[in-house]
Amino acid sequence: MLQLTDAEEECITPNRLCYLTSWDGTTSRGCWVREEANIRARFPDSGDMLVPVIEFRRTTLAEYRNAALE
């Protein structure tokens, strides 16, 4: 599961912090940025992922905050 946040932390602007959780329960931290109709997520231990924006669903918290991808 790929989770996007609006936190910057160690990511360089305009990148934001993201988490990638695998089937075995391990979680990697990375940085994401929107590139047109895609999200590019970079993880130090597994490289880059390019995912279409239409494949993302908001969490309950994001729905409550009315947050959307920029």
PDB file of C-alpha atoms in Angstrom:
ATOM      1  CA  MET A   1       0.000   0.000   0.000  1.00  0.00           C
ATOM      2  CA  LEU A   2       1.304   3.439  -0.928  1.00  0.00           C
ATOM      3  CA  GLN A   3       0.300   6.213   1.481  1.00  0.00           C
ATOM      4  CA  LEU A   4       0.876   9.865   0.637  1.00  0.00           C
ATOM      5  CA  THR A   5       1.205  12.579   3.283  1.00  0.00           C
ATOM      6  CA  ASP A   6       1.434  16.354   3.153  1.00  0.00           C
ATOM      7  CA  ALA A   7       4.451  16.376   5.504  1.00  0.00           C
ATOM      8  CA  GLU A   8       7.806  17.528   4.122  1.00  0.00           C
ATOM      9  CA  GLU A   9      10.230  16.198   6.777  1.00  0.00           C
ATOM     10  CA  GLU A  10      13.376  14.988   4.931  1.00  0.00           C
ATOM     11  CA  CYS A  11      11.861  15.565   1.461  1.00  0.00           C
ATOM     12  CA  ILE A  12      12.940  18.554  -0.616  1.00  0.00           C
ATOM     13  CA  THR A  13      10.099  20.900  -1.683  1.00  0.00           C
ATOM     14  CA  PRO A  14       7.830  20.266  -3.599  1.00  0.00           C
ATOM     15  CA  ASN A  15       8.217  16.603  -2.582  1.00  0.00           C
ATOM     16  CA  ARG A  16       6.233  15.210   0.339  1.00  0.00           C
ATOM     17  CA  LEU A  17       6.687  12.214   2.635  1.00  0.00           C
ATOM     18  CA  CYS A  18       5.155   8.852   1.679  1.00  0.00           C
ATOM     19  CA  TYR A  19       5.126   5.323   3.032  1.00  0.00           C
ATOM     20  CA  LEU A  20       5.150   2.016   1.161  1.00  0.00           C
ATOM     21  CA  THR A  21       3.893  -0.983   3.138  1.00  0.00           C
ATOM     22  CA  SER A  22       4.479  -4.444   1.676  1.00  0.00           C
ATOM     23  CA  TRP A  23       2.573  -7.699   2.171  1.00  0.00           C
ATOM     24  CA  ASP A  24       5.016  -8.835   4.874  1.00  0.00           C
ATOM     25  CA  GLY A  25       4.300  -5.717   6.948  1.00  0.00           C
ATOM     26  CA  THR A  26       7.564  -3.858   6.355  1.00  0.00           C
ATOM     27  CA  THR A  27       7.281  -0.124   5.701  1.00  0.00           C
ATOM     28  CA  SER A  28       9.632   2.096   3.706  1.00  0.00           C
ATOM     29  CA  ARG A  29       9.749   5.895   3.831  1.00  0.00           C
ATOM     30  CA  GLY A  30      10.171   7.871   0.657  1.00  0.00           C
ATOM     31  CA  CYS A  31       9.238  11.117  -1.061  1.00  0.00           C
ATOM     32  CA  TRP A  32       6.505  11.744  -3.606  1.00  0.00           C
ATOM     33  CA  VAL A  33       5.661  14.451  -6.100  1.00  0.00           C
ATOM     34  CA  ARG A  34       2.864  14.825  -8.633  1.00  0.00           C
ATOM     35  CA  GLU A  35       3.987  14.768 -12.261  1.00  0.00           C
ATOM     36  CA  GLU A  36       0.990  15.670 -14.422  1.00  0.00           C
ATOM     37  CA  ALA A  37      -1.426  12.691 -14.216  1.00  0.00           C
ATOM     38  CA  ASN A  38       0.982  10.539 -12.180  1.00  0.00           C
ATOM     39  CA  ILE A  39       2.546  10.309  -8.750  1.00  0.00           C
ATOM     40  CA  ARG A  40       6.282   9.619  -8.673  1.00  0.00           C
ATOM     41  CA  ALA A  41       7.366   8.066  -5.391  1.00  0.00           C
ATOM     42  CA  ARG A  42      11.062   7.570  -4.641  1.00  0.00           C
ATOM     43  CA  PHE A  43      12.241   5.038  -2.077  1.00  0.00           C
ATOM     44  CA  PRO A  44      15.910   4.628  -1.125  1.00  0.00           C
ATOM     45  CA  ASP A  45      15.653   0.835  -0.822  1.00  0.00           C
ATOM     46  CA  SER A  46      13.387   0.039  -3.795  1.00  0.00           C
ATOM     47  CA  GLY A  47      13.787   2.814  -6.365  1.00  0.00           C
ATOM     48  CA  ASP A  48      11.066   4.832  -8.094  1.00  0.00           C
ATOM     49  CA  MET A  49       7.371   4.045  -8.566  1.00  0.00           C
ATOM     50  CA  LEU A  50       5.136   5.816 -11.078  1.00  0.00           C
ATOM     51  CA  VAL A  51       1.419   5.465 -10.279  1.00  0.00           C
ATOM     52  CA  PRO A  52      -1.543   7.112 -12.100  1.00  0.00           C
ATOM     53  CA  VAL A  53      -3.412   9.616  -9.915  1.00  0.00           C
ATOM     54  CA  ILE A  54      -6.756   7.955 -10.771  1.00  0.00           C
ATOM     55  CA  GLU A  55      -5.661   4.851  -8.820  1.00  0.00           C
ATOM     56  CA  PHE A  56      -5.586   6.699  -5.473  1.00  0.00           C
ATOM     57  CA  ARG A  57      -8.439   6.815  -2.962  1.00  0.00           C
ATOM     58  CA  ARG A  58      -8.589   9.234  -0.060  1.00  0.00           C
ATOM     59  CA  THR A  59      -8.413   7.924   3.486  1.00  0.00           C
ATOM     60  CA  THR A  60     -11.193   8.692   5.960  1.00  0.00           C
ATOM     61  CA  LEU A  61      -9.008  11.425   7.485  1.00  0.00           C
ATOM     62  CA  ALA A  62      -8.359  12.960   4.061  1.00  0.00           C
ATOM     63  CA  GLU A  63     -12.102  12.888   3.349  1.00  0.00           C
ATOM     64  CA  TYR A  64     -12.765  14.631   6.673  1.00  0.00           C
ATOM     65  CA  ARG A  65     -10.114  17.274   5.944  1.00  0.00           C
ATOM     66  CA  ASN A  66     -11.370  17.520   2.336  1.00  0.00           C
ATOM     67  CA  ALA A  67      -7.790  16.988   1.213  1.00  0.00           C
ATOM     68  CA  ALA A  68      -7.017  16.357  -2.436  1.00  0.00           C
ATOM     69  CA  LEU A  69      -3.893  15.798  -4.520  1.00  0.00           C
ATOM     70  CA  GLU A  70      -2.476  19.091  -5.778  1.00  0.00           C
TER      71      GLU A  70
END
